Tab-separated table of C-alpha atoms in Angstrom:
chain	number	residue	atom	x	y	z
A	15	LEU	CA	176.557	88.564	131.324
A	16	ILE	CA	172.945	89.596	131.002
A	17	LYS	CA	172.684	92.669	132.299
A	18	ILE	CA	176.670	94.453	130.616
A	19	PHE	CA	174.880	93.519	127.792
A	20	THR	CA	171.479	94.699	128.478
A	21	LYS	CA	173.215	98.532	129.396
A	22	GLU	CA	175.130	97.469	125.942
A	23	ILE	CA	171.684	97.808	123.857
A	24	ASP	CA	170.534	100.378	125.982
A	25	ARG	CA	173.253	102.352	125.278
A	26	ASP	CA	173.167	102.155	121.808
A	27	MET	CA	169.473	102.404	121.334
A	28	THR	CA	166.041	103.965	122.829
A	29	ALA	CA	162.941	101.702	123.646
A	30	ALA	CA	161.277	103.625	121.275
A	31	GLU	CA	163.469	102.688	118.761
A	32	ILE	CA	163.421	99.132	120.321
A	33	ASP	CA	159.988	98.520	119.759
A	34	ALA	CA	159.883	100.114	116.098
A	35	ALA	CA	162.572	99.033	115.112
A	36	SER	CA	160.914	95.364	116.320
A	37	ARG	CA	157.439	96.181	114.585
A	38	SER	CA	159.471	96.744	111.134
A	39	MET	CA	161.096	93.455	111.250
A	40	ILE	CA	157.426	92.003	111.892
A	41	ARG	CA	156.058	94.196	109.138
A	42	LEU	CA	158.617	93.083	106.653
A	43	ARG	CA	157.831	89.446	107.785
A	44	LEU	CA	161.504	88.700	109.402
A	45	ALA	CA	159.829	88.203	112.325
A	46	SER	CA	156.567	86.761	113.851
A	47	PRO	CA	153.795	88.499	115.951
A	48	GLY	CA	155.050	89.406	119.530
A	49	PHE	CA	159.124	90.253	118.568
A	50	ASN	CA	160.812	91.828	120.855
A	51	LEU	CA	164.894	92.481	119.780
A	52	LYS	CA	166.188	92.777	123.126
A	53	GLU	CA	164.438	89.804	124.322
A	54	LYS	CA	165.349	87.994	121.412
A	55	ILE	CA	168.670	89.182	121.374
A	56	LEU	CA	170.473	89.339	124.989
A	57	PRO	CA	170.083	84.985	125.958
A	58	LEU	CA	171.682	84.776	121.826
A	59	LEU	CA	174.458	86.514	122.934
A	60	ARG	CA	174.138	84.779	126.171
A	61	GLU	CA	175.101	81.312	125.047
A	62	ASN	CA	176.937	82.285	122.505
A	63	VAL	CA	179.731	84.485	123.060
A	64	GLY	CA	183.185	83.739	124.423
A	65	GLY	CA	184.440	86.263	125.466
A	66	PHE	CA	184.590	90.252	123.763
A	67	TYR	CA	185.793	93.667	123.868
A	68	ILE	CA	183.665	96.778	124.129
A	69	PRO	CA	185.235	100.098	122.354
A	70	HIS	CA	183.697	103.463	123.935
A	71	ASN	CA	185.193	102.429	128.212
A	72	LYS	CA	187.961	100.002	126.128
A	73	THR	CA	187.360	96.763	128.038
A	74	LEU	CA	188.556	93.531	127.449
A	75	TYR	CA	185.848	89.895	128.660
A	76	LEU	CA	186.828	86.909	128.615
A	77	ILE	CA	184.322	83.734	130.018
A	78	ARG	CA	185.635	81.684	132.862
A	79	GLY	CA	185.558	78.385	131.346
A	80	ILE	CA	185.268	78.560	127.911
A	81	PRO	CA	187.696	75.673	125.325
A	82	MET	CA	190.012	77.343	123.211
A	83	GLN	CA	190.807	80.639	125.741
A	84	LYS	CA	194.092	81.190	124.302
A	85	THR	CA	192.907	81.375	120.840
A	86	ILE	CA	189.377	83.795	122.055
A	87	SER	CA	192.031	85.256	123.114
A	88	ALA	CA	194.162	86.494	120.188
A	89	HIS	CA	190.393	87.168	118.970
A	90	GLU	CA	189.632	89.873	121.494
A	91	LEU	CA	192.942	91.335	122.194
A	92	THR	CA	192.836	91.750	118.067
A	93	HIS	CA	189.845	93.649	118.842
A	94	ALA	CA	191.516	95.851	121.343
A	95	LEU	CA	194.445	96.728	118.890
A	96	GLN	CA	192.163	97.763	115.874
A	97	ASP	CA	190.080	100.216	118.172
A	98	GLN	CA	193.904	100.907	119.606
A	99	TYR	CA	194.604	102.304	115.869
A	100	PHE	CA	191.304	102.585	114.655
A	101	ASP	CA	189.113	103.890	116.506
A	102	LEU	CA	186.668	101.633	115.899
A	103	GLU	CA	183.025	102.835	118.419
A	104	PRO	CA	182.425	106.585	116.046
A	105	ARG	CA	183.029	103.430	113.000
A	106	MET	CA	180.693	101.648	114.431
A	107	LYS	CA	178.198	104.325	114.787
A	108	ALA	CA	178.347	106.258	111.716
A	109	HIS	CA	175.272	104.158	110.248
A	110	LYS	CA	172.869	104.320	112.482
A	111	ASN	CA	169.672	103.477	109.828
A	112	ASN	CA	172.224	101.468	107.465
A	113	ASP	CA	172.653	97.870	108.705
A	114	ASP	CA	173.859	96.931	105.228
A	115	ALA	CA	176.739	99.602	105.594
A	116	THR	CA	177.650	98.711	109.937
A	117	ALA	CA	177.675	95.058	108.410
A	118	ALA	CA	179.958	95.775	105.890
A	119	PHE	CA	182.304	97.141	108.563
A	120	GLN	CA	181.177	94.577	111.336
A	121	SER	CA	182.884	91.898	108.762
A	122	ILE	CA	186.606	93.648	108.202
A	123	VAL	CA	186.676	94.293	112.099
A	124	GLU	CA	185.427	90.438	112.809
A	125	GLY	CA	187.170	89.179	109.693
A	126	GLU	CA	190.695	90.057	110.358
A	127	ALA	CA	190.028	88.900	114.469
A	128	THR	CA	188.925	85.696	112.472
A	129	LEU	CA	191.821	85.571	111.056
A	130	LEU	CA	194.112	86.301	113.109
A	131	MET	CA	193.193	83.927	115.477
A	132	ASN	CA	192.614	80.927	113.733
A	133	ILE	CA	196.945	82.335	111.843
A	134	TYR	CA	197.744	82.535	115.878
A	135	GLN	CA	195.836	79.010	116.628
A	136	ALA	CA	198.350	77.171	113.501
A	137	LYS	CA	201.211	78.898	114.986
A	138	TYR	CA	201.036	78.735	118.951
A	139	VAL	CA	198.155	76.924	119.867
A	140	SER	CA	198.887	72.574	120.308
A	141	PHE	CA	197.458	70.062	118.105
A	142	LYS	CA	196.405	68.313	121.376
A	143	GLU	CA	194.649	71.768	122.913
A	144	THR	CA	193.120	72.131	120.203
A	145	LEU	CA	191.535	68.806	119.803
A	146	ARG	CA	190.318	68.499	123.170
A	147	GLY	CA	189.065	71.768	123.080
A	148	ALA	CA	187.026	71.529	119.895
A	149	ALA	CA	185.631	68.146	121.664
A	150	GLN	CA	184.670	70.052	124.680
A	151	SER	CA	183.136	73.056	121.928
A	152	ALA	CA	180.980	70.530	120.444
A	153	LEU	CA	180.097	69.656	123.725
A	154	LEU	CA	178.516	73.102	124.062
A	155	SER	CA	177.616	73.629	121.035
A	156	SER	CA	173.751	71.452	121.259
A	157	GLY	CA	173.705	74.808	123.579
A	158	GLN	CA	174.379	77.272	121.131
A	159	MET	CA	172.076	75.413	117.880
A	160	ALA	CA	169.548	75.308	120.033
A	161	SER	CA	169.624	79.101	120.859
A	162	LEU	CA	170.193	80.391	117.163
A	163	GLN	CA	167.198	78.017	116.491
A	164	GLN	CA	165.369	80.896	118.595
A	165	VAL	CA	165.036	83.790	116.637
A	166	PRO	CA	164.313	84.647	113.300
A	167	LEU	CA	166.546	83.454	110.781
A	168	PHE	CA	167.820	87.460	110.443
A	169	MET	CA	169.052	87.914	113.319
A	170	ARG	CA	170.744	84.144	112.736
A	171	GLU	CA	172.708	85.393	109.466
A	172	GLN	CA	173.231	88.803	111.585
A	173	LEU	CA	175.204	87.052	113.780
A	174	ILE	CA	177.664	84.775	111.908
A	175	PHE	CA	177.852	87.445	108.518
A	176	PRO	CA	180.868	89.287	109.556
A	177	TYR	CA	183.095	86.082	111.641
A	178	MET	CA	182.903	84.225	107.893
A	179	ASN	CA	182.134	86.035	105.045
A	180	GLY	CA	184.112	88.904	106.698
A	181	GLN	CA	187.220	86.322	107.005
A	182	LEU	CA	186.683	85.611	103.603
A	183	PHE	CA	187.074	89.073	102.717
A	184	VAL	CA	189.707	89.999	104.253
A	185	MET	CA	191.464	86.457	103.352
A	186	GLU	CA	191.806	88.442	100.053
A	187	ALA	CA	193.456	91.899	101.180
A	188	TYR	CA	195.584	89.329	102.803
A	189	ARG	CA	196.765	87.634	100.333
A	190	ASP	CA	197.100	90.387	98.186
A	191	GLY	CA	198.903	92.945	100.198
A	192	GLY	CA	199.996	91.277	103.833
A	193	TRP	CA	198.511	92.823	106.906
A	194	ALA	CA	199.121	96.507	105.047
A	195	GLY	CA	196.597	95.361	102.990
A	196	VAL	CA	194.288	95.020	105.202
A	197	ARG	CA	194.672	98.610	107.697
A	198	ALA	CA	194.135	100.023	104.004
A	199	LEU	CA	190.592	98.510	104.600
A	200	TYR	CA	190.286	100.606	107.746
A	201	THR	CA	190.607	103.600	105.894
A	202	ARG	CA	188.993	102.689	102.020
A	203	GLY	CA	186.816	99.806	103.089
A	204	PRO	CA	183.541	97.987	101.792
A	205	GLU	CA	180.451	99.979	101.949
A	206	SER	CA	178.344	97.245	101.384
A	207	THR	CA	176.923	93.827	102.011
A	208	GLU	CA	177.405	93.247	98.098
A	209	GLN	CA	180.641	93.663	98.274
A	210	ILE	CA	181.979	91.214	101.670
A	211	ILE	CA	179.650	87.970	99.317
A	212	HIS	CA	181.402	89.249	95.946
A	213	PRO	CA	184.703	90.843	97.004
A	214	GLY	CA	184.786	91.225	93.064
A	215	LYS	CA	182.312	94.149	93.592
A	216	PHE	CA	185.315	95.933	95.279
A	217	TYR	CA	188.586	94.148	94.665
A	218	THR	CA	189.022	94.144	90.948
A	219	LYS	CA	185.750	96.931	89.549
A	220	ILE	CA	184.392	98.377	92.150
A	221	ASP	CA	180.794	98.279	92.725
A	222	ARG	CA	179.222	100.978	95.100
A	223	PRO	CA	176.075	100.976	97.080
A	224	THR	CA	173.125	103.008	94.917
A	225	THR	CA	171.773	105.759	97.167
A	226	ILE	CA	167.704	105.433	97.257
A	227	SER	CA	165.860	108.533	96.939
A	228	LEU	CA	162.120	108.715	99.468
A	229	SER	CA	162.105	112.627	99.511
A	230	GLY	CA	158.465	112.669	98.563
A	231	LEU	CA	157.111	109.186	100.290
A	232	PRO	CA	155.549	111.285	103.492
A	233	GLN	CA	154.093	114.061	100.702
A	234	ALA	CA	152.592	111.138	98.691
A	235	LEU	CA	151.019	109.221	101.706
A	236	GLY	CA	149.605	112.393	103.373
A	237	ASN	CA	149.818	113.305	107.183
A	238	HIS	CA	148.180	110.325	109.363
A	239	TRP	CA	151.697	108.075	108.360
A	240	GLN	CA	154.846	108.329	110.422
A	241	ARG	CA	158.141	107.339	109.982
A	242	ALA	CA	158.395	104.731	112.568
A	243	HIS	CA	161.047	103.434	111.306
A	244	GLU	CA	163.929	103.544	109.296
A	245	ASN	CA	166.661	100.819	107.558
A	246	THR	CA	168.390	100.327	104.411
A	247	LEU	CA	168.560	96.436	103.802
A	248	GLY	CA	171.046	95.377	101.449
A	249	GLU	CA	172.034	92.273	99.777
A	250	LEU	CA	172.395	90.013	103.169
A	251	LEU	CA	168.991	90.884	104.412
A	252	ILE	CA	167.060	91.316	101.035
A	253	SER	CA	168.239	87.099	100.591
A	254	VAL	CA	167.031	86.960	104.510
A	255	LEU	CA	163.817	88.374	103.418
A	256	LEU	CA	163.496	86.073	100.576
A	257	ARG	CA	164.467	82.984	101.653
A	258	THR	CA	162.140	83.812	104.898
A	259	LEU	CA	159.716	84.188	102.768
A	260	LYS	CA	160.318	80.825	101.592
A	261	THR	CA	161.763	81.256	98.650
A	262	ASP	CA	164.136	78.893	97.167
A	263	LEU	CA	167.508	79.662	98.672
A	264	GLU	CA	168.872	80.198	94.603
A	265	ILE	CA	166.445	82.149	93.768
A	266	ALA	CA	166.443	84.149	96.636
A	267	ASN	CA	170.707	84.829	96.378
A	268	THR	CA	169.740	85.173	92.629
A	269	ALA	CA	166.629	88.185	93.237
A	270	ALA	CA	169.292	89.877	96.175
A	271	ARG	CA	171.928	90.222	94.257
A	272	GLY	CA	170.066	91.784	91.267
């Protein structure tokens, strides 16, 4: 697993990009001194992934011996079908320096797969099998929780958000338009985590992200400054940033919401 994940990370980011992103997270106080993104994400994935689909080589992996394999298979096969119909690879790479837009798209992908997985489980997996899988998962959860506690809050939130919040968002489309409504999200989908957190800002009255221009910043800072890393944080990570700085949860969410 580590070899596969390492290869995929190295394919997506150079060593210099990983270093710059890591230093940026430290500067923003989202991570502690000495933090290295790659070193933290590898064990996190190893402990918390039961299966995964890689779009660029059309390969699906399932971890041998894990509980609820049928259910996880339904989730990962959904990704394979999404890729066949909507070509996931270029869409996942479309917002390289915008984690907020990337998280919004991931929320469609993981939200749909999680919704379908739960529908499949309710319809095709027996209660006895579900109960046995839940018991087995409970035995493994202590190790998973330990691995989650070893990484900064922003990594935990970015890992969980597309599944939990994404499913709630996609359920709105499914409730109003069935699977056709879900498919429409790939044509005209959410652009920000704000829209995922507050579905009404997408489904009821569109609240599009405001682009902030920093075009004059290099001249203002002078020649002794250089850009090391660039990214866009939206409502999700602004809330995480404030919570990392020990801001009360309700206050952090209100401030991030604007």
